[in-house]
Every structure is written in C-alpha cells, then in structure tokens.
Coordinates of C-alpha atoms in Angstrom, one line a residue:
Chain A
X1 CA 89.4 105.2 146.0
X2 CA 87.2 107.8 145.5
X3 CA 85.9 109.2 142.2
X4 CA 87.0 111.8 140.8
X5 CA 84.1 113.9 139.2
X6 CA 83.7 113.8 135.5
X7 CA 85.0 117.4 133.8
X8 CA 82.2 118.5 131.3
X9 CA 83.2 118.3 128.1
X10 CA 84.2 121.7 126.3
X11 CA 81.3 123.5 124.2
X12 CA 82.0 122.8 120.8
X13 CA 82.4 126.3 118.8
X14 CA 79.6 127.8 116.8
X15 CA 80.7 127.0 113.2
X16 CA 81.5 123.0 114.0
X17 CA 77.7 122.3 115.7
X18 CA 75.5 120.3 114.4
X19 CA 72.3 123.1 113.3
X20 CA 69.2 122.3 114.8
X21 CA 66.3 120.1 112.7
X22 CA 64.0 122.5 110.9
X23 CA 60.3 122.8 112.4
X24 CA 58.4 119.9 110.6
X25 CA 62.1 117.7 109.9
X26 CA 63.8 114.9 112.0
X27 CA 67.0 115.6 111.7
X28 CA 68.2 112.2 111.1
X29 CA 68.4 111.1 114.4
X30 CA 66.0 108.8 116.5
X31 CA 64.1 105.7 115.2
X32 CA 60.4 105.2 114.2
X33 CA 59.6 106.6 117.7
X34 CA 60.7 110.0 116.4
X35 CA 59.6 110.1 113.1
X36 CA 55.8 109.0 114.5
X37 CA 56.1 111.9 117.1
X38 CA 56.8 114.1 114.5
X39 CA 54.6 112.5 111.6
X40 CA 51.9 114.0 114.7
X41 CA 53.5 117.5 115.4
X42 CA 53.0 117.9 112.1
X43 CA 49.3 116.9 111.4
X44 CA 48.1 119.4 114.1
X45 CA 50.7 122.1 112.6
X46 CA 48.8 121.5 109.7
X47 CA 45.5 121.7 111.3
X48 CA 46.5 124.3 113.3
X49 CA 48.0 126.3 111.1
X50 CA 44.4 126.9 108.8
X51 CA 42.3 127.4 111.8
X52 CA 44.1 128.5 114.7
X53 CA 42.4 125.9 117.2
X54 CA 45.3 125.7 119.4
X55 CA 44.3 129.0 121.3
X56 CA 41.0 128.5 121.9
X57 CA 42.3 124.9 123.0
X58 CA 44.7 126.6 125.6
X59 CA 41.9 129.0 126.6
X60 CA 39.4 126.4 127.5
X61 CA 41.8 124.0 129.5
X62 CA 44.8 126.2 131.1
X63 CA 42.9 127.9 132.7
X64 CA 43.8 129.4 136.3
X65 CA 41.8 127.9 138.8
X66 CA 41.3 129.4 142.6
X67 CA 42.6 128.1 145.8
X68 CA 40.9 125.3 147.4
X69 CA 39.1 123.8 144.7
X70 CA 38.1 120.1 145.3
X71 CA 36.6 116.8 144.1
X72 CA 33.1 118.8 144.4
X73 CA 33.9 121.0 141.3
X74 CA 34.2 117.9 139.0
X75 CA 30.3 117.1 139.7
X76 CA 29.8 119.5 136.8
X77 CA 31.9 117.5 134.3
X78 CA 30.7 113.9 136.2
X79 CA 27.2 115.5 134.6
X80 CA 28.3 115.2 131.6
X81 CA 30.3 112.5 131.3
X82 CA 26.9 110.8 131.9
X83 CA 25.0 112.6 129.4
X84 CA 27.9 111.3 127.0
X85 CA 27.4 108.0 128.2
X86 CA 23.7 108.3 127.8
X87 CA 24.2 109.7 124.0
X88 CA 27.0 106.7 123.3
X89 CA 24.3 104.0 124.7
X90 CA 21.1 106.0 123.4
X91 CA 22.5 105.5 120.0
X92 CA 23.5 102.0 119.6
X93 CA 20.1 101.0 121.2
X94 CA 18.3 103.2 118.2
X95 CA 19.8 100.7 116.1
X96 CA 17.4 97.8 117.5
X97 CA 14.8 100.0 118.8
X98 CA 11.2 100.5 116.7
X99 CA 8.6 102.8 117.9
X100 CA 5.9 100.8 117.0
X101 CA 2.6 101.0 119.6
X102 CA 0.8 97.5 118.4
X103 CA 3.9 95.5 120.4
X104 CA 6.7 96.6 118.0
X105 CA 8.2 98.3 120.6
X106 CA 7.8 96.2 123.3
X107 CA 9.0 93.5 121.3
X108 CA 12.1 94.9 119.9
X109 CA 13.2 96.2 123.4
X110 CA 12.6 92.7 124.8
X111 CA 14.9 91.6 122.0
X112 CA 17.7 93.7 122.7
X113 CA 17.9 92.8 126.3
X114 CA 17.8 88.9 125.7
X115 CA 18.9 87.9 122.5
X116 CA 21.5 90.6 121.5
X117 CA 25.1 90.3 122.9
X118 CA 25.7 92.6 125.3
X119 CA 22.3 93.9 124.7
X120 CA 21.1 93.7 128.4
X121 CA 24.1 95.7 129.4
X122 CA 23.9 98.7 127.4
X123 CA 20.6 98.9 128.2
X124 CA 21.2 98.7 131.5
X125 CA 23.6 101.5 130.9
X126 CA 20.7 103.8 129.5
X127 CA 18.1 102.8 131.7
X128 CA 20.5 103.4 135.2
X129 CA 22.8 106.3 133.4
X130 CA 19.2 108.1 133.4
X131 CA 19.0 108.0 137.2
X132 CA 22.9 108.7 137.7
X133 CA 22.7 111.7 135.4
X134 CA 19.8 113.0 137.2
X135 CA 21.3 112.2 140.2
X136 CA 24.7 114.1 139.0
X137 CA 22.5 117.2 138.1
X138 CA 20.9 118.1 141.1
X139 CA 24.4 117.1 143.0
X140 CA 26.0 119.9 140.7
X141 CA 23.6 122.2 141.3
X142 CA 23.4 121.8 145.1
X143 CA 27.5 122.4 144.8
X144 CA 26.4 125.3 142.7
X145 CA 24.1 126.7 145.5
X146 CA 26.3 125.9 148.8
X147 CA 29.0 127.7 147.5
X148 CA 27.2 130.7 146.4
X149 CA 28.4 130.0 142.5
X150 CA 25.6 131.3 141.0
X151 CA 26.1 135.2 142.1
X152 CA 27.3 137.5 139.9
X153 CA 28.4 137.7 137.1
X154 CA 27.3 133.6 136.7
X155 CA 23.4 134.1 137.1
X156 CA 23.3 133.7 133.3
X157 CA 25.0 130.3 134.0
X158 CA 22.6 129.6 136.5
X159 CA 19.7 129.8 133.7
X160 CA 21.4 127.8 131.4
X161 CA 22.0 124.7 134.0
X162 CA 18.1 125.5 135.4
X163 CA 17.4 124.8 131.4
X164 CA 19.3 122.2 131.1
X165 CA 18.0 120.4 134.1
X166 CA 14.2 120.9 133.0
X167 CA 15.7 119.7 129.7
X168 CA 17.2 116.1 131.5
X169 CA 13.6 116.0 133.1
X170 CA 12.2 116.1 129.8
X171 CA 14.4 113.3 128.7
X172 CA 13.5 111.2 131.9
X173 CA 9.9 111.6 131.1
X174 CA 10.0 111.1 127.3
X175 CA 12.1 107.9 127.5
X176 CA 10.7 106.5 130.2
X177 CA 7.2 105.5 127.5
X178 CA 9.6 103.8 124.8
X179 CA 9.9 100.3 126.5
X180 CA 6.3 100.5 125.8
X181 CA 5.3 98.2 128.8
X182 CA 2.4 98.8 131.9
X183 CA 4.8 100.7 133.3
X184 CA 5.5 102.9 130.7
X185 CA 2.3 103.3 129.5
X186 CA 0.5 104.4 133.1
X187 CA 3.7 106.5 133.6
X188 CA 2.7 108.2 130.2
X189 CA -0.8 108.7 131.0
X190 CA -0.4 110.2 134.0
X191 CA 2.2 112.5 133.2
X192 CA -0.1 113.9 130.5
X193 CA -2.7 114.2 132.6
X194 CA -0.2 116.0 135.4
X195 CA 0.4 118.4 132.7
X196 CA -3.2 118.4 131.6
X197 CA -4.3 120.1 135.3
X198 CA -2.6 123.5 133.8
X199 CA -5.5 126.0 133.6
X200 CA -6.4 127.4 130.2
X201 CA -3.6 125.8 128.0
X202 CA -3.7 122.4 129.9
X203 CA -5.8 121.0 128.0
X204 CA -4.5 122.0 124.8
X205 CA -1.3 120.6 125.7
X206 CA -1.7 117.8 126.9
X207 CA -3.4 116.9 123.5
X208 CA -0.1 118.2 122.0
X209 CA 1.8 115.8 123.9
X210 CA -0.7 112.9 122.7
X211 CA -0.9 114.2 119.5
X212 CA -4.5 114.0 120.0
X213 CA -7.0 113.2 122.1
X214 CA -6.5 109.7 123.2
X215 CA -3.6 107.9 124.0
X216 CA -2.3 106.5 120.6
X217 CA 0.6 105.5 118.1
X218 CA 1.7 109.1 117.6
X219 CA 2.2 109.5 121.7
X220 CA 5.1 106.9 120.8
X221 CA 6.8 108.4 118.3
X222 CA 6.1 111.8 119.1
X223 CA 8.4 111.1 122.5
X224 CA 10.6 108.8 120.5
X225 CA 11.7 111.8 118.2
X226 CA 11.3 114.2 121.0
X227 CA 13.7 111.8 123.1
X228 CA 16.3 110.6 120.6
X229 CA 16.3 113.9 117.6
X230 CA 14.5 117.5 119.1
X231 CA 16.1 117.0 123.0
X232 CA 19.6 115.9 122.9
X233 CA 20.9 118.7 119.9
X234 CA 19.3 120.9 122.4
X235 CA 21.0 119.3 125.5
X236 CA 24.6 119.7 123.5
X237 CA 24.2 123.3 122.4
X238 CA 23.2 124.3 125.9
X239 CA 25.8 122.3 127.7
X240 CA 28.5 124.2 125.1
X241 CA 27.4 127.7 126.4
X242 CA 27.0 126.4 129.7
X243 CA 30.9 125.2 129.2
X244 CA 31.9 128.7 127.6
X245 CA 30.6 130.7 130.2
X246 CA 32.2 128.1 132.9
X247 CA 35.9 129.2 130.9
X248 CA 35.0 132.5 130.1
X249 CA 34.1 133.5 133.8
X250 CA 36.1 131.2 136.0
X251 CA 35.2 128.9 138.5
X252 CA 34.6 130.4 141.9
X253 CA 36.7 129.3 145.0
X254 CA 34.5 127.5 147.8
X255 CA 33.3 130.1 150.2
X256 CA 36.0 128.6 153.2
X257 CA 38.6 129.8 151.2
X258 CA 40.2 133.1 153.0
X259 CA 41.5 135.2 150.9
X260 CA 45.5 135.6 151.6
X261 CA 47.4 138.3 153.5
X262 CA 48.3 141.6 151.4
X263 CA 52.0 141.3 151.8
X264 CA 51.6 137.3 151.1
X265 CA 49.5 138.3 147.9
X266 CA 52.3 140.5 146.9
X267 CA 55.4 137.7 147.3
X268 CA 53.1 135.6 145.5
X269 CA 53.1 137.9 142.6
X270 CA 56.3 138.1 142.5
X271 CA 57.1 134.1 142.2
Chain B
X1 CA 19.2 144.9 99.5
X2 CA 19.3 144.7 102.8
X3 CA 15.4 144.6 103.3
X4 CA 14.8 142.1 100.6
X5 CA 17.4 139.8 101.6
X6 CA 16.0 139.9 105.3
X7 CA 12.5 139.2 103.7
X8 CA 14.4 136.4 101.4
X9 CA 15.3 135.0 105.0
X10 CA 12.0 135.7 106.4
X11 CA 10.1 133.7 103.7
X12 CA 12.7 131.4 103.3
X13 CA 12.4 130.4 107.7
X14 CA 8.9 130.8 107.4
X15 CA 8.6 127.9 104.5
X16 CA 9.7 125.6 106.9
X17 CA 9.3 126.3 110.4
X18 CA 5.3 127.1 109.7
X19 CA 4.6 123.4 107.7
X20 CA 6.4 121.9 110.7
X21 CA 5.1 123.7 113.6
X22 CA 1.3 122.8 111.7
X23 CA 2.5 119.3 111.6
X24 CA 3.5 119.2 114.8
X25 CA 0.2 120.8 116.4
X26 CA -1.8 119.6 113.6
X27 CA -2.8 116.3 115.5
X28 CA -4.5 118.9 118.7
X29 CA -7.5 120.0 116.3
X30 CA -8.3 116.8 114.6
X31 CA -11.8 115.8 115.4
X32 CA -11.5 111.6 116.0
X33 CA -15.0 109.9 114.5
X34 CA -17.4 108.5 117.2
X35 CA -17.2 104.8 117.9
X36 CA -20.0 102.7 119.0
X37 CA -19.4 98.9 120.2
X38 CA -21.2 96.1 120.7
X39 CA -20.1 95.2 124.4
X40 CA -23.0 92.6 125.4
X41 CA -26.4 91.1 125.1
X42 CA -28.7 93.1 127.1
X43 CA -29.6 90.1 129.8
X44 CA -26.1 90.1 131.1
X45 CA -26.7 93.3 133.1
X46 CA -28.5 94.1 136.2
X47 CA -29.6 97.6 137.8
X48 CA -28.3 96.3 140.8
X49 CA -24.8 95.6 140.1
X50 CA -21.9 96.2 137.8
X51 CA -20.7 94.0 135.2
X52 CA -16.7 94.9 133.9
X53 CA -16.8 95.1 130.0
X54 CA -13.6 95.4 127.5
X55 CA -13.9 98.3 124.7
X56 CA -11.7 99.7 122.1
X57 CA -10.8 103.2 122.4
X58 CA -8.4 103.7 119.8
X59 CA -8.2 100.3 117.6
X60 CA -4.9 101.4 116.2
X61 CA -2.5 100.6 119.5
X62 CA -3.1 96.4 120.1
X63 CA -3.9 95.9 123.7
X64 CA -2.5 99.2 124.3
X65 CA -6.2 100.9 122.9
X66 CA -8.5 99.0 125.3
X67 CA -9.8 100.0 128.2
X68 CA -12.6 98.5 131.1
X69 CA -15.9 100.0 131.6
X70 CA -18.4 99.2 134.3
X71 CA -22.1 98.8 132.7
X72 CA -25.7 98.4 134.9
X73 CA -29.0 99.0 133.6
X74 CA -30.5 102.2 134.5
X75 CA -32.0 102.1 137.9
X76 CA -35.1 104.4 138.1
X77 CA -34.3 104.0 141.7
X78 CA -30.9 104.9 142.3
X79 CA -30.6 106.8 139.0
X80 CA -32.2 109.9 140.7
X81 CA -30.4 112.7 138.6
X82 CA -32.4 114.4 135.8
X83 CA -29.4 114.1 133.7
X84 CA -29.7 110.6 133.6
X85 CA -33.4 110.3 132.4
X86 CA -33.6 108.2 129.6
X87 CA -30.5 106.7 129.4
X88 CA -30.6 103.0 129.1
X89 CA -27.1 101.9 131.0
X90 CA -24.7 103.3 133.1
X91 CA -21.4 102.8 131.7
X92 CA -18.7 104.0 133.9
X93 CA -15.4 104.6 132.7
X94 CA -12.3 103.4 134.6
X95 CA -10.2 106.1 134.3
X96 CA -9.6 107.6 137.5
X97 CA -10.5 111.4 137.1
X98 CA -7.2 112.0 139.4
X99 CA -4.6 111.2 137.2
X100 CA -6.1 108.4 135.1
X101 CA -5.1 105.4 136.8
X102 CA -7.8 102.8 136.5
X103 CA -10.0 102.5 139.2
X104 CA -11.6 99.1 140.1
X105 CA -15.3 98.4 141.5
X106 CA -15.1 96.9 144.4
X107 CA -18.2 94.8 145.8
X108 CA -17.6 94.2 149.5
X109 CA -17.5 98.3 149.9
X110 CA -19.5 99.2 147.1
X111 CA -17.3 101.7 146.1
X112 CA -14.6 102.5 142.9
X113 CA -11.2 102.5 144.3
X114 CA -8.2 103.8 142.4
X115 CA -5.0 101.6 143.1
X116 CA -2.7 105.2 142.7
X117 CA -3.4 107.9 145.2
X118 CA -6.6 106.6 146.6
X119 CA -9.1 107.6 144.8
X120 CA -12.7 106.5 146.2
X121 CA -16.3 107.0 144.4
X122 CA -19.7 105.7 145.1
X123 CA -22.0 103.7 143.6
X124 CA -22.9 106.6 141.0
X125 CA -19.1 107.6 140.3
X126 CA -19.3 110.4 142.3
X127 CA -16.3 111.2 144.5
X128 CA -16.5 110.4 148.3
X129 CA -12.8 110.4 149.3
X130 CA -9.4 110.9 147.8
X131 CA -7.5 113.2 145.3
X132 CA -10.0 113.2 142.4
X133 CA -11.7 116.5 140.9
X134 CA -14.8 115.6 139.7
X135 CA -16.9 111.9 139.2
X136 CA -15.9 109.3 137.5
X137 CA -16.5 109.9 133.3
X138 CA -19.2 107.2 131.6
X139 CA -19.9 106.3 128.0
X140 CA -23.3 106.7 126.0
X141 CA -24.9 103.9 125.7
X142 CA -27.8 102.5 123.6
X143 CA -29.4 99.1 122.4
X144 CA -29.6 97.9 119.2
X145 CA -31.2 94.9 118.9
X146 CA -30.6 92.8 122.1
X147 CA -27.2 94.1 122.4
X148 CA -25.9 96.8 124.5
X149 CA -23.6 99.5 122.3
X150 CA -21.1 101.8 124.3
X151 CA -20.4 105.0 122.3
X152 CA -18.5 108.3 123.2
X153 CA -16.9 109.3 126.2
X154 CA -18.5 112.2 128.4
X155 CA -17.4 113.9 131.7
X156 CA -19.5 114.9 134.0
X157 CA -19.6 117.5 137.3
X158 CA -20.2 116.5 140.7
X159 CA -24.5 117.4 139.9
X160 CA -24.0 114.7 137.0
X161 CA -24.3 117.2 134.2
X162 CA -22.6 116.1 131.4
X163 CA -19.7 118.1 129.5
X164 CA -17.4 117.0 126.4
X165 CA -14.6 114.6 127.4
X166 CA -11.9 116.1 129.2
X167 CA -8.9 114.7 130.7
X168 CA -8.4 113.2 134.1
X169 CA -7.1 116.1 136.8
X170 CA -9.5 118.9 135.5
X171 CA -12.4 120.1 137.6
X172 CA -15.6 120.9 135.9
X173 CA -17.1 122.5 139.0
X174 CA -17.9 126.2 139.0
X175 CA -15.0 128.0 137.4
X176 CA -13.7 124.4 136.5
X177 CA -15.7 124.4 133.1
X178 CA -14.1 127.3 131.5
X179 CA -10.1 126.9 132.8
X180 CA -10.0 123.8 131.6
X181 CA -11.9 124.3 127.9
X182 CA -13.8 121.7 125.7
X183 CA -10.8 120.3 122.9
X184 CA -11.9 120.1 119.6
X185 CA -10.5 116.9 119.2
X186 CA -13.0 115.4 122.3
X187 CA -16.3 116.4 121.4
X188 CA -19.6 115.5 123.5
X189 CA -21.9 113.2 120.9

C-alpha cells in the first residue's frame, strides 16, 4: 500500500512561537553539548568584541584563491611547519643543553641522546628538521621561480624569503658547532675561515664571529645565543611579513592556468 | 617637545644599543698575551726530519685549545731563506692555510698533505699543489735551557717573509698583505 506523503504541519502564528534565545543565552533547550558550544561562542564574543580579531582572522584565511592551484603552493606553509617544529624541539633541547667548550657541551648533548627519554628522538627531530627545512626552502622558492611568483607587485616578497633563506643558512651554520664534537668544531673553523677570505673586512669578521682571535669559549656561546635568542625572533618577524604580504597580495595562479573566455567570465560573475 | 622627546628616544636607544654593540665587537680588538711552551728537550729534534709536537693555543677550551706542530732544528742547509737566519727551529703549524684543516707530514713523499681539499706543501711549508694561498704558518721558537719553547704564531708569504698571524684562506702575496689587514687581536711578537 503505498504511502501517503506526510502534510507539513501548519506554521504556528506569530504571537504563539516560541522567541528565539538571545545572542550569548541557551534557550533552555539542548544538554551540556549546547551549553559547552555556547560557553565557547561566548568567550571569543568576549574576546572579540574588545579587539575586533575576527576580521583580520577572516582576512588572512578566506581568502579567494586562483584557479589551478595545487599541492605545490603548500611548500610555502610545509616551510614553516618545519621551522615550528624546529622552534618546538630547539626549545625542549635548551632545557638539557650547556654551552660549555671544556666538554660541557659535548657531554650534556651526549646526555640527552642516551640517557633522557625520548631524548634521541627530539634530537633527531632538530638535527634532520634542519635538513628538511632547508630542503623545504629552496623547494618553495624554486615553486616561487617556475611559476614566475616573484613579479610584480611580490618582488618585495621575494626579498623577504631571499632573507629569510640566508637567515635558515645562518641557523644551519650556527647550530651545526653546538654538539661541540670534531665535526662540529672543523665545520666551525672552516666556515670562519670561508668567511675570513672576504677582502678588507674579512678579517675583521671573522674575529667577530670568534669573538677573537682564536678559536675559543666565546665561539660557543656566541653561536649558541646567536642560534637559540638573536636568529629565530628574527626568523618569526620576517616570516609574519612574509605571511602578510602572501594575504595582502594573493597567491598567483600557476602560469598553465588560461585565463577563461569573456562571456564565461561574465556567467561566472553572475553565479 | 617634539625635538626633545625624539632626543629622549635618541639617548634613551643609544644607552643600550651602543654598550651592546661594544660588547658584542668588543672581543675583535682585544690583544690575547703571548704564550711560550715548553714542547721538548732539545735532543729530540733533528734538522733532517720533523718531529709532531702538542701545544696549547688557547688553555681555556680542554682538548678543544690544542693543536699539532711540526718542529726540526734549523738546517743551514735547507734553511736557505734570509728570513730564517737565526732562528733555532722550524716549527710548522698544521693549520692548513686553505681553510684550516690540519694538514699532516707525510714521510714517504716528503710533503704536508691536507686531508680536506688537497692541500700539498714541501719540505719548507711552501705550497706545491692544491687550494692553499700562501705557505704553511710556523711558531717562534727559542731554547731555554735544554728545552725547546714554541711561542706566537706568524704567517708567512710564499718568499718566507713573515707577517702577523692571519687566518687560513688569505693571501699575503702582492696586494694580499693589505686586503686582508694585520688584526689587532693577532699580533706578530
């Protein structure tokens, strides 16, 4: 027998309904469920309400993105989900780490990768994060090339990431002396001494780096507070313009992408 | 009020930024005293052959401070170079003048070889093949007693003439001398 279809009910008038809950108040109905959703509306009300964050929140990640864009555009982010990753690990391993040049540091690095728990592994994060985020850097900016993102207007953009990558280089080369072994040490020496061949200042610079002439205990903690204090706040404040410019201007679409037919422009406007 | 709360800001940037930039450059004019070591009674040397010593260059670091030094007794007949009259021993320093790998003496060739990019010197340090810029450094050397002492570094340019200490990768050779200036933390004795 078949069904017959159910008649919606009849819209109760105006007077008898129920009024709506008030922004901010459950109206009764619903269990905890409810009242946790809108114990949370009503926290970032609050917050949003005495700083307006909201917008700038919607600016930065609705934003309209061009045709054709792909899994290469995320190499950008990949970047610096590393960097995070790097900053996460860096600072937990600061917690054991001493930059001591008489075997301190040597010794306390050796500690952390065989007698704390887990130690080994989240140095293992730092040590091979380094070479991913590296890696991720020059992948992003090849992207960046190949697809001609760096024209105008994004050549300031460009300078930024050109920065930023000297900047990871910088990192590389500064925490590459803390384990404080042979390899670490020859490393050290002869990247001062690469940067010693510069005519003129070379010299001068290289003793900057040393903080002095020889080889000594300040060359350790000058790259230990270069590595873990001058270079990242530097890293983050560059990587947040870099960001803003990346939202302000728009990502570009991949040079493939044709650009659609006048009348098929026009319908699309119109959906 | 507007100039003398930009001067306010001035002075106030200035009171900070100038004590740590001069701590932070501070180290680069700090003249390091001269060091002389004992490294060996003076019969353990020949003028024929090199003998690998240990001495402190910065005492400070552990093991980390040390470096190797090849010593011979002054060799009227090899030692041909006016620069070298009067010196007692030939101490040559390790540290390839490349990139400051250390270079090791080998017998068989007669030759310093460096282990990095190939480095190769003669019997006198000087460079015969390789990347390097100039000879191999040496240390100042004297007897006291019956020991042998090693004191400061020098450099020296391919004729043997002997500058200040500088750092490994900087020629000394013609216009060499004056692009890559004297430091007045290295100081020739």
């Amino acid at each position: 027998m078949p069904r017959v279809p159910k008649v919606p009910a009849p819209p109760v008038p105006a007077p008898l309904r129920e009024p709506p809950p008030r922004p901010g108040q459950s109206n009764g109905k619903g269990g905890p469920l409810e009242g946790a959703k809108h114990a949370g509306i009503t926290a970032v009300d609050w917050i949003d309400e005495r700083t307006s964050l909201s917008g700038g929140a919607r600016w930065m990640m609705f934003r309209k993105v061009p045709k054709g864009t792909n899994w290469f555009y995320t190499l950008g982010s990949a970047t610096m989900f590393a960097f995070l990753s790097q900053a996460v690990t860096g600072v937990f391993l600061a917690m054991y780490y001493r930059p001591d040049a008489s075997g301190g540091a040597y010794e306390s690095i050796r500690y952390v990768t065989n007698e704390v728990f887990l130690g080994q592994f989240v140095r293992g994060m730092h040590k091979w994060g380094s070479s991913v985020m590296v890696i991720l850097v020059f992948l992003h900016m090849g992207r960046t090339f190949f697809f001609g993102a760096y024209k105008y207007p994004r050549e300031l953009n460009w300078v930024i990431g050109v920065v930023l990558l000297i900047l990871t280089m910088v990192m590389s080369f500064t925490g590459y002396l803390l384990p404080f072994d042979q390899r670490a040490y020859w490393a050290t020496v002869v990247g001062v001494n690469i940067n010693g061949t510069g005519p003129l200042i070379g010299p001068y610079l290289s003793d900057f780096l040393r903080g002095g002439s020889e080889f000594g205990a300040t060359t350790l903690s000058r790259f230990y507070a270069i590595h873990m204090l001058l270079l990242p706040g530097a890293i983050i404040a560059l990587i947040g313009a870099h960001l803003y410019l990346v939202a302000k201007l728009g990502t570009t679409a991949p040079p493939w992408q044709k650009p659609l037919p006048r009348s098929e422009e026009l319908n699309e406007a119109e959906v | 009020m507007t100039i003398s709360s930009q001067t306010a800001g001035a002075i106030g940037a200035a009171a900070f930024v100038l004590p740590a930039l001069g701590f932070a450059i501070g180290p680069v004019f700090k003249s390091t005293p001269h060091r002389w070591e004992v490294v060996g009674p003076t019969d353990m040397f020949s003028d024929t052959n090199y003998v690998p010593v240990v001495l402190t260059v910065n005492p400070t670091i552990g093991e980390a401070g040390k470096t190797t030094a090849y010593v011979r007794r002054f060799n009227p007949a090899i030692d041909t170079d006016p620069y070298d009259e009067g010196t007692p021993y030939i101490a040559i320093s390790t540290r390839c003048a490349h990139l400051g790998c250390p270079v090791r003496w080998v017998d068989a060739a007669e030759r310093f070889i460096c282990p990095c990019h190939g480095g190769v010197y003669d019997l006198l340090g000087r460079r015969v093949g390789g990347p390097p810029v100039r000879p191999l450094d040496r240390f100042y050397t004297r007897v006291t007693g019956n020991n042998v002492e090693l004191g400061p570094r020098f450099s020296v340019n391919s004729q043997l003439r002997r500058f200040s200490p500088r750092d490994p990768g900087q020629p000394l050779d013609g216009i060499g001398q004056y692009l890559y200036p004297s430091r007045p933390g290295a100081q020739k004795l």
